[in-house]
Amino acid sequence: MTCVFRGLCAILSCRPARPDVRFRAAPLLALALLALAAALLPLPRATAEPTVNPAVSPAADSTADPAVGPASADGYRVVAVDPDGHGVLLYYQGKQIVIVDGSPRQMGTAHGRLLAGQVRYLVDRVVYGVGAADSLAGGVWFLDTMAQIEKRTAPHVPARYVEEIDALSQAAGVSIRDGRYANFFPERFHCSGVAVRGKASADGSVVHARVLDYMRDIHLQTCAAVQVFLPEGRYAWMSLGYAGFVGTVTAMNEKGLAVGEMGGRGEGDWDGMPMSLLLREVMERASTVEDALEILRQTPRTCEYYYVFSDRGRNLAAVRAVPDELLVLRPGEQHPLLPPVPEDTVFVSGEGRAEVLSERLHRQFGRIDPAAMMEIIKRPVAMSSNLHNAIMQPETLDMWVADAGRTTPACDEPYVRVNLGRLLEFYRRWKTPPGER
């Protein structure tokens, strides 16, 4: 069925004989078959039922059930390990966690091996399924647009990220082109973010929320993973991400810097570093909000994006970034496009939702903790397309994560608390030979 789905999508998104002719219509039969194939395309097994990827080694100490090893003292179950020793796939309270380390090639290979089936599913959905639909809706050939994005961003993309994406693609069994396009996808399609501290929060500490409203109906949530990267010579960091995606839109690093992204306009402004890779660069190099802002200023940027940053020093910033301008709003700073912003607070949200967010923040002022924030960002602040949510506390390296269900938005699903410090400790202990622990 996957082959049928890809074939139909390829037919619908293929280049016309005359390159100057825009797509006007598609055969009704092909459209009907495409819809049927998309509906029947099997979903990867839910994270509540972890399985060993046949391309990697199962846990050496697995129980009678070869799919899941025994839980550690922290509750992590080892699902599979990279045979070269550069990654592990864990299962924890209904979430999958993938941890990779080493050089770009080593991290990419481990990532692709550990999540191969989900990587292929995500590529099919994004590059072929959404790509075909976008070609029909916009009248512009999706693969041609992605080729243009790749060409124009190439001078600004560090070679280390291309190497990692290509190694991941090879290990997962997808083409180099498709793997790159799936990672550049956020540049083609453009949520809410808020952080509080001091007088606004219950104990003065930072509480940072990120709401991702994006295409829940194509089931990207079935490929969701908490991803932990330990790159050589750079900061370790954690992303609430997806199989095969090496950039980030929701992340926190070991230094206690957190970020959430919101898409804007400016499609076609692609002469810069792709947003998701730029945020990865921030996570791997910056330790404070001010460091992050300096990287944004120094790096050629694409399109229009909004960010909320926070750090363990209790610094906060809301940012509007376009290729030629960076607007930074500090805690409590008012802007004519936003409803009233409470003291010690920054936020960004869409029209209508922003008013509700503002009202809820004022109502809960001085009492906001992670549990209160989960209530604050429920609908209508989150949209029906709510794909994932994260509540971050940079001072403790805690992140509460929620992914959309099959038919429910993330804000209506239970949250799971993961801690970057404990994950790093677990992984480094797991990597240490038994006699040296």
Short mmCIF file of C-alpha atoms in Angstrom, two decimals:
data_model
loop_
_atom_site.label_atom_id
_atom_site.label_comp_id
_atom_site.label_asym_id
_atom_site.label_seq_id
_atom_site.Cartn_x
_atom_site.Cartn_y
_atom_site.Cartn_z
CA MET A 1 0.00 0.00 0.00
CA THR A 2 2.87 2.37 0.70
CA CYS A 3 4.17 1.89 -2.84
CA VAL A 4 0.71 2.63 -4.26
CA PHE A 5 0.47 5.76 -2.12
CA ARG A 6 3.90 7.01 -3.21
CA GLY A 7 3.19 6.21 -6.84
CA LEU A 8 -0.09 8.11 -6.92
CA CYS A 9 1.42 11.08 -5.12
CA ALA A 10 4.35 11.10 -7.53
CA ILE A 11 1.94 11.13 -10.47
CA LEU A 12 0.06 14.08 -9.02
CA SER A 13 3.20 16.03 -8.16
CA CYS A 14 5.27 15.25 -11.24
CA ARG A 15 6.69 18.01 -13.44
CA PRO A 16 4.50 18.90 -16.46
CA ALA A 17 5.82 18.55 -19.98
CA ARG A 18 5.85 22.35 -20.31
CA PRO A 19 7.59 23.91 -17.29
CA ASP A 20 5.70 27.20 -17.71
CA VAL A 21 2.33 25.48 -17.32
CA ARG A 22 0.92 25.56 -13.80
CA PHE A 23 -1.16 22.66 -12.47
CA ARG A 24 -4.84 23.30 -13.14
CA ALA A 25 -6.59 19.99 -12.55
CA ALA A 26 -5.94 16.32 -11.80
CA PRO A 27 -7.75 13.22 -13.04
CA LEU A 28 -10.64 12.52 -10.70
CA LEU A 29 -9.80 8.83 -10.61
CA ALA A 30 -6.24 9.55 -9.51
CA LEU A 31 -7.49 11.89 -6.82
CA ALA A 32 -9.94 9.30 -5.54
CA LEU A 33 -7.25 6.62 -5.47
CA LEU A 34 -4.86 8.99 -3.71
CA ALA A 35 -7.42 9.68 -0.99
CA LEU A 36 -8.07 5.94 -0.61
CA ALA A 37 -4.36 5.14 -0.45
CA ALA A 38 -3.77 7.84 2.15
CA ALA A 39 -6.59 6.46 4.28
CA LEU A 40 -5.27 2.90 4.04
CA LEU A 41 -1.58 3.70 4.49
CA PRO A 42 -0.69 1.80 7.67
CA LEU A 43 0.41 3.90 10.60
CA PRO A 44 3.62 2.99 12.38
CA ARG A 45 2.96 1.14 15.58
CA ALA A 46 2.05 3.49 18.41
CA THR A 47 4.72 4.30 20.96
CA ALA A 48 2.64 2.49 23.55
CA GLU A 49 3.67 -0.72 21.76
CA PRO A 50 7.42 -0.39 21.16
CA THR A 51 9.12 -2.78 18.79
CA VAL A 52 12.70 -3.58 17.97
CA ASN A 53 13.82 -2.22 14.64
CA PRO A 54 15.25 -5.24 12.77
CA ALA A 55 18.17 -3.10 11.58
CA VAL A 56 19.47 -2.60 15.13
CA SER A 57 20.36 -4.76 18.07
CA PRO A 58 17.83 -5.47 20.82
CA ALA A 59 18.82 -4.80 24.39
CA ALA A 60 21.33 -7.38 25.54
CA ASP A 61 19.48 -7.84 28.84
CA SER A 62 15.99 -8.00 27.37
CA THR A 63 13.30 -10.03 29.08
CA ALA A 64 11.21 -12.83 27.60
CA ASP A 65 9.58 -10.13 25.49
CA PRO A 66 12.38 -9.27 23.01
CA ALA A 67 10.76 -5.95 22.17
CA VAL A 68 11.28 -4.32 25.53
CA GLY A 69 14.09 -4.63 28.05
CA PRO A 70 13.61 -4.29 31.81
CA ALA A 71 13.03 -0.84 33.19
CA SER A 72 15.93 1.03 34.75
CA ALA A 73 15.65 2.64 38.16
CA ASP A 74 14.48 5.77 36.29
CA GLY A 75 11.74 3.82 34.51
CA TYR A 76 13.41 3.82 31.06
CA ARG A 77 13.05 0.63 29.02
CA VAL A 78 15.63 -0.04 26.32
CA VAL A 79 13.86 -0.92 23.07
CA ALA A 80 16.81 -1.09 20.69
CA VAL A 81 20.43 -0.02 20.44
CA ASP A 82 22.64 1.10 17.58
CA PRO A 83 25.12 -1.72 16.90
CA ASP A 84 27.91 0.83 16.55
CA GLY A 85 27.18 2.17 20.02
CA HIS A 86 26.07 5.68 19.07
CA GLY A 87 22.43 5.57 20.05
CA VAL A 88 19.63 3.96 21.99
CA LEU A 89 15.85 3.89 21.69
CA LEU A 90 13.98 4.05 24.99
CA TYR A 91 10.36 3.68 26.03
CA TYR A 92 9.11 5.76 28.96
CA GLN A 93 5.52 6.26 30.13
CA GLY A 94 4.05 5.89 26.66
CA LYS A 95 6.69 8.02 24.92
CA GLN A 96 9.64 6.97 22.81
CA ILE A 97 12.96 8.64 23.45
CA VAL A 98 15.84 8.39 21.03
CA ILE A 99 19.34 9.38 22.15
CA VAL A 100 22.25 9.69 19.71
CA ASP A 101 25.84 10.86 20.09
CA GLY A 102 29.06 11.34 18.17
CA SER A 103 29.94 12.86 14.82
CA PRO A 104 27.23 14.03 12.41
CA ARG A 105 27.50 10.80 10.42
CA GLN A 106 27.40 8.64 13.54
CA MET A 107 24.37 10.46 14.94
CA GLY A 108 22.52 10.34 11.63
CA THR A 109 23.22 6.65 11.10
CA ALA A 110 22.09 5.74 14.61
CA HIS A 111 18.94 7.88 14.26
CA GLY A 112 18.05 6.28 10.92
CA ARG A 113 18.61 2.75 12.18
CA LEU A 114 16.66 3.18 15.38
CA LEU A 115 13.59 4.79 13.79
CA ALA A 116 13.78 3.50 10.20
CA GLY A 117 10.12 2.54 9.78
CA GLN A 118 8.86 5.81 11.20
CA VAL A 119 11.31 7.82 9.10
CA ARG A 120 9.96 6.19 5.95
CA TYR A 121 6.38 6.83 7.07
CA LEU A 122 7.08 10.49 7.77
CA VAL A 123 8.76 10.96 4.38
CA ASP A 124 5.82 9.33 2.62
CA ARG A 125 3.34 11.58 4.40
CA VAL A 126 5.27 14.83 4.06
CA VAL A 127 7.12 14.65 0.74
CA TYR A 128 4.56 12.66 -1.21
CA GLY A 129 1.20 13.05 0.54
CA VAL A 130 1.31 16.70 1.59
CA GLY A 131 3.45 17.51 -1.43
CA ALA A 132 0.84 16.22 -3.86
CA ALA A 133 -1.97 18.02 -2.03
CA ASP A 134 0.04 21.24 -2.03
CA SER A 135 0.71 20.96 -5.76
CA LEU A 136 -3.02 20.64 -6.35
CA ALA A 137 -3.99 23.47 -4.01
CA GLY A 138 -1.31 25.98 -4.94
CA GLY A 139 -0.74 25.21 -8.59
CA VAL A 140 3.03 25.05 -8.04
CA TRP A 141 5.04 21.85 -8.26
CA PHE A 142 5.99 20.88 -4.72
CA LEU A 143 9.20 19.05 -5.62
CA ASP A 144 10.35 21.99 -7.73
CA THR A 145 9.67 24.33 -4.81
CA MET A 146 11.64 22.09 -2.46
CA ALA A 147 14.51 21.97 -4.95
CA GLN A 148 14.54 25.77 -4.99
CA ILE A 149 14.58 25.88 -1.19
CA GLU A 150 17.48 23.43 -1.07
CA LYS A 151 19.45 25.42 -3.64
CA ARG A 152 18.90 28.83 -2.02
CA THR A 153 19.52 27.71 1.56
CA ALA A 154 22.55 25.56 0.66
CA PRO A 155 25.17 28.34 1.08
CA HIS A 156 23.90 28.94 4.63
CA VAL A 157 23.52 25.34 5.86
CA PRO A 158 26.52 23.98 7.82
CA ALA A 159 27.95 20.89 6.12
CA ARG A 160 27.64 18.95 9.39
CA TYR A 161 23.84 19.02 9.18
CA VAL A 162 23.71 17.89 5.57
CA GLU A 163 26.07 15.03 6.44
CA GLU A 164 23.83 13.99 9.34
CA ILE A 165 20.63 14.15 7.26
CA ASP A 166 22.18 12.13 4.43
CA ALA A 167 23.53 9.46 6.80
CA LEU A 168 20.11 9.23 8.46
CA SER A 169 18.41 8.80 5.09
CA GLN A 170 20.79 6.07 4.00
CA ALA A 171 20.38 4.17 7.27
CA ALA A 172 16.57 4.44 7.16
CA GLY A 173 16.30 3.42 3.51
CA VAL A 174 15.00 6.64 1.97
CA SER A 175 16.56 8.63 -0.84
CA ILE A 176 18.96 11.47 -0.10
CA ARG A 177 16.62 13.89 -1.83
CA ASP A 178 13.55 12.82 0.15
CA GLY A 179 15.44 12.93 3.45
CA ARG A 180 16.62 16.48 2.77
CA TYR A 181 13.20 17.66 1.61
CA ALA A 182 11.53 16.25 4.74
CA ASN A 183 13.97 18.27 6.86
CA PHE A 184 13.52 21.47 4.85
CA PHE A 185 9.74 21.04 4.89
CA PRO A 186 9.07 23.66 7.64
CA GLU A 187 10.40 26.32 5.26
CA ARG A 188 7.49 25.61 2.93
CA PHE A 189 4.60 25.60 5.40
CA HIS A 190 4.23 27.86 8.04
CA CYS A 191 1.01 28.46 17.05
CA SER A 192 1.45 30.02 20.52
CA GLY A 193 4.36 30.52 22.88
CA VAL A 194 4.54 31.99 26.38
CA ALA A 195 7.03 32.20 29.23
CA VAL A 196 6.60 33.63 32.72
CA ARG A 197 8.89 34.27 35.68
CA GLY A 198 9.17 36.27 38.90
CA LYS A 199 5.89 37.83 39.99
CA ALA A 200 3.92 35.97 37.32
CA SER A 201 4.89 32.42 38.32
CA ALA A 202 4.03 30.57 41.51
CA ASP A 203 7.60 30.41 42.89
CA GLY A 204 9.43 32.95 40.74
CA SER A 205 10.98 30.34 38.45
CA VAL A 206 10.57 30.24 34.68
CA VAL A 207 7.61 28.33 33.22
CA HIS A 208 7.83 28.23 29.42
CA ALA A 209 5.06 26.80 27.24
CA ARG A 210 5.12 25.99 23.56
CA VAL A 211 1.99 25.09 21.53
CA LEU A 212 2.50 23.58 18.08
CA ASP A 213 -0.64 23.82 15.93
CA TYR A 214 0.18 21.98 12.74
CA MET A 215 -1.42 19.29 10.56
CA ARG A 216 -2.58 16.87 13.24
CA ASP A 217 -4.75 15.13 10.66
CA ILE A 218 -1.83 13.63 8.70
CA HIS A 219 -0.76 11.69 11.83
CA LEU A 220 2.77 12.98 12.26
CA GLN A 221 2.16 12.37 15.97
CA THR A 222 2.64 8.65 15.37
CA CYS A 223 6.28 9.45 14.55
CA ALA A 224 6.76 11.73 17.56
CA ALA A 225 9.84 11.24 19.72
CA VAL A 226 11.71 13.00 22.45
CA GLN A 227 15.11 13.36 20.80
CA VAL A 228 18.36 13.85 22.70
CA PHE A 229 21.48 14.82 20.75
CA LEU A 230 25.03 14.69 22.15
CA PRO A 231 27.14 16.17 19.32
CA GLU A 232 30.91 16.08 19.62
CA GLY A 233 32.31 19.34 20.97
CA ARG A 234 28.90 21.00 21.39
CA TYR A 235 26.17 21.28 24.00
CA ALA A 236 23.82 18.34 24.48
CA TRP A 237 20.17 19.18 23.93
CA MET A 238 16.66 17.75 23.83
CA SER A 239 13.93 18.27 21.25
CA LEU A 240 10.28 17.35 21.12
CA GLY A 241 10.50 16.21 17.52
CA TYR A 242 9.78 13.56 14.93
CA ALA A 243 11.54 10.56 13.40
CA GLY A 244 13.97 11.65 10.71
CA PHE A 245 13.88 15.33 11.66
CA VAL A 246 17.27 16.64 12.83
CA GLY A 247 16.28 20.27 13.29
CA THR A 248 13.91 21.50 15.97
CA VAL A 249 10.98 23.79 16.72
CA THR A 250 10.72 22.93 20.45
CA ALA A 251 13.91 22.41 22.45
CA MET A 252 16.01 22.86 25.59
CA ASN A 253 19.75 22.33 26.07
CA GLU A 254 21.92 21.19 28.96
CA LYS A 255 22.77 24.81 29.85
CA GLY A 256 19.11 25.58 30.52
CA LEU A 257 18.23 27.48 27.35
CA ALA A 258 14.74 26.79 25.96
CA VAL A 259 12.96 27.83 22.77
CA GLY A 260 9.66 27.42 20.97
CA GLU A 261 8.97 28.60 17.40
CA MET A 262 5.85 30.01 15.73
CA GLY A 263 5.53 30.34 11.96
CA GLY A 264 4.73 33.57 10.17
CA ARG A 265 4.60 34.83 6.62
CA GLY A 266 7.29 35.67 4.07
CA GLU A 267 7.17 32.47 2.02
CA GLY A 268 9.83 32.63 -0.66
CA ASP A 269 12.44 34.41 1.47
CA TRP A 270 14.73 31.41 1.49
CA ASP A 271 18.19 32.96 1.23
CA GLY A 272 19.34 32.00 4.72
CA MET A 273 19.69 29.12 7.15
CA PRO A 274 16.48 27.07 7.44
CA MET A 275 14.68 27.93 10.66
CA SER A 276 14.75 24.45 12.21
CA LEU A 277 18.50 24.12 11.65
CA LEU A 278 19.10 27.64 12.91
CA LEU A 279 17.38 26.71 16.17
CA ARG A 280 19.54 23.60 16.38
CA GLU A 281 22.60 25.81 15.95
CA VAL A 282 21.32 27.91 18.85
CA MET A 283 20.80 24.85 21.03
CA GLU A 284 24.29 23.52 20.35
CA ARG A 285 26.16 26.81 20.78
CA ALA A 286 24.21 29.15 23.08
CA SER A 287 23.90 28.95 26.86
CA THR A 288 21.73 32.05 27.47
CA VAL A 289 18.96 34.05 25.82
CA GLU A 290 21.47 36.77 24.96
CA ASP A 291 23.76 34.20 23.26
CA ALA A 292 20.78 32.97 21.25
CA LEU A 293 19.83 36.46 20.13
CA GLU A 294 23.38 37.14 19.00
CA ILE A 295 23.40 33.97 16.86
CA LEU A 296 20.09 35.05 15.31
CA ARG A 297 21.53 38.48 14.52
CA GLN A 298 24.68 37.07 12.92
CA THR A 299 23.00 34.37 10.81
CA PRO A 300 21.21 34.98 7.49
CA ARG A 301 17.55 34.14 8.15
CA THR A 302 14.60 32.97 6.07
CA CYS A 303 10.92 33.95 6.02
CA GLU A 304 9.10 35.34 9.06
CA TYR A 305 9.27 33.46 12.34
CA TYR A 306 8.45 34.20 15.96
CA TYR A 307 10.30 32.74 18.93
CA VAL A 308 9.99 32.65 22.69
CA PHE A 309 13.30 32.09 24.52
CA SER A 310 13.98 31.48 28.21
CA ASP A 311 17.00 30.43 30.26
CA ARG A 312 17.93 29.23 33.72
CA GLY A 313 19.04 32.77 34.62
CA ARG A 314 15.34 33.73 34.31
CA ASN A 315 15.86 35.83 31.23
CA LEU A 316 12.98 35.85 28.72
CA ALA A 317 12.49 37.22 25.22
CA ALA A 318 9.84 37.13 22.52
CA VAL A 319 11.27 37.63 19.04
CA ARG A 320 9.96 38.49 15.59
CA ALA A 321 12.58 37.50 13.02
CA VAL A 322 12.48 38.36 9.32
CA PRO A 323 15.45 38.35 6.94
CA ASP A 324 16.28 42.03 7.45
CA GLU A 325 15.05 42.74 10.98
CA LEU A 326 15.00 41.29 14.48
CA LEU A 327 12.40 42.66 16.92
CA VAL A 328 12.98 41.65 20.56
CA LEU A 329 10.30 42.10 23.24
CA ARG A 330 11.37 41.88 26.87
CA PRO A 331 9.19 40.70 29.80
CA GLY A 332 6.10 42.88 30.22
CA GLU A 333 6.91 44.98 27.15
CA GLN A 334 3.79 46.00 25.26
CA HIS A 335 3.35 45.91 21.49
CA PRO A 336 0.42 47.32 19.46
CA LEU A 337 -0.17 43.95 17.78
CA LEU A 338 -0.54 42.12 21.11
CA PRO A 339 -3.20 42.33 23.81
CA PRO A 340 -1.99 43.41 27.29
CA VAL A 341 1.14 41.53 28.39
CA PRO A 342 1.39 40.90 32.15
CA GLU A 343 4.50 41.84 34.10
CA ASP A 344 7.34 39.26 33.96
CA THR A 345 5.73 37.65 30.90
CA VAL A 346 6.40 37.30 27.18
CA PHE A 347 4.06 35.67 24.69
CA VAL A 348 3.25 35.31 21.00
CA SER A 349 0.00 33.98 19.57
CA GLY A 350 -2.44 34.47 16.71
CA GLU A 351 -5.26 36.97 16.63
CA GLY A 352 -8.20 35.88 18.77
CA ARG A 353 -6.20 33.23 20.57
CA ALA A 354 -3.82 35.90 21.87
CA GLU A 355 -6.71 37.68 23.63
CA VAL A 356 -7.71 34.48 25.41
CA LEU A 357 -4.09 33.79 26.34
CA SER A 358 -3.70 37.30 27.75
CA GLU A 359 -6.88 37.01 29.80
CA ARG A 360 -5.88 33.63 31.25
CA LEU A 361 -2.36 34.84 32.11
CA HIS A 362 -3.79 37.82 33.97
CA ARG A 363 -6.30 35.63 35.80
CA GLN A 364 -3.60 33.17 36.94
CA PHE A 365 -0.95 35.84 37.57
CA GLY A 366 1.30 34.91 40.50
CA ARG A 367 0.03 31.31 40.58
CA ILE A 368 1.43 29.89 37.33
CA ASP A 369 3.23 26.56 37.62
CA PRO A 370 3.45 23.76 35.02
CA ALA A 371 0.00 22.41 35.91
CA ALA A 372 -1.58 25.85 35.65
CA MET A 373 0.19 26.46 32.35
CA MET A 374 -1.29 23.26 30.93
CA GLU A 375 -4.73 24.71 31.62
CA ILE A 376 -3.83 28.14 30.25
CA ILE A 377 -2.82 26.76 26.84
CA LYS A 378 -5.91 24.59 26.34
CA ARG A 379 -8.31 25.45 23.54
CA PRO A 380 -8.97 27.96 22.15
CA VAL A 381 -5.34 29.01 22.76
CA ALA A 382 -4.42 25.67 21.20
CA MET A 383 -6.17 24.96 17.93
CA SER A 384 -7.89 21.79 16.76
CA SER A 385 -4.70 21.07 14.77
CA ASN A 386 -2.63 21.05 18.00
CA LEU A 387 0.14 18.53 17.24
CA HIS A 388 2.29 18.81 20.36
CA ASN A 389 2.76 20.88 23.51
CA ALA A 390 5.73 21.31 25.81
CA ILE A 391 6.03 22.96 29.23
CA MET A 392 9.68 23.66 30.05
CA GLN A 393 11.49 24.68 33.23
CA PRO A 394 15.06 25.59 32.24
CA GLU A 395 16.27 25.80 35.86
CA THR A 396 15.57 22.10 36.46
CA LEU A 397 15.84 20.85 32.83
CA ASP A 398 12.30 19.43 33.09
CA MET A 399 10.04 19.23 30.05
CA TRP A 400 6.41 18.08 30.19
CA VAL A 401 5.42 16.79 26.76
CA ALA A 402 2.07 15.95 25.17
CA ASP A 403 1.45 14.69 21.64
CA ALA A 404 -1.84 14.63 19.75
CA GLY A 405 -3.86 11.44 19.81
CA ARG A 406 -5.35 9.78 16.76
CA THR A 407 -8.39 12.08 16.94
CA THR A 408 -7.60 14.49 19.77
CA PRO A 409 -5.42 17.60 20.02
CA ALA A 410 -2.29 17.48 22.19
CA CYS A 411 -3.83 19.80 24.81
CA ASP A 412 -6.41 17.09 25.61
CA GLU A 413 -3.80 14.34 26.00
CA PRO A 414 -1.84 13.50 29.19
CA TYR A 415 1.59 15.05 29.70
CA VAL A 416 4.74 13.08 30.49
CA ARG A 417 7.59 14.68 32.43
CA VAL A 418 11.07 14.06 31.06
CA ASN A 419 14.28 15.50 32.46
CA LEU A 420 17.26 16.20 30.23
CA GLY A 421 19.78 15.89 33.06
CA ARG A 422 18.52 12.44 34.05
CA LEU A 423 18.45 11.28 30.43
CA LEU A 424 22.05 12.38 29.92
CA GLU A 425 23.10 10.67 33.15
CA PHE A 426 21.31 7.47 32.11
CA TYR A 427 22.89 7.47 28.66
CA ARG A 428 26.43 8.14 29.87
CA ARG A 429 26.05 5.39 32.46
CA TRP A 430 24.66 3.06 29.80
CA LYS A 431 27.66 3.84 27.56
CA THR A 432 30.16 3.11 30.33
CA PRO A 433 31.50 -0.49 30.37
CA PRO A 434 30.09 -2.42 33.35
CA GLY A 435 33.51 -2.78 34.99
CA GLU A 436 34.04 1.00 34.94
CA ARG A 437 30.72 2.11 36.39
#
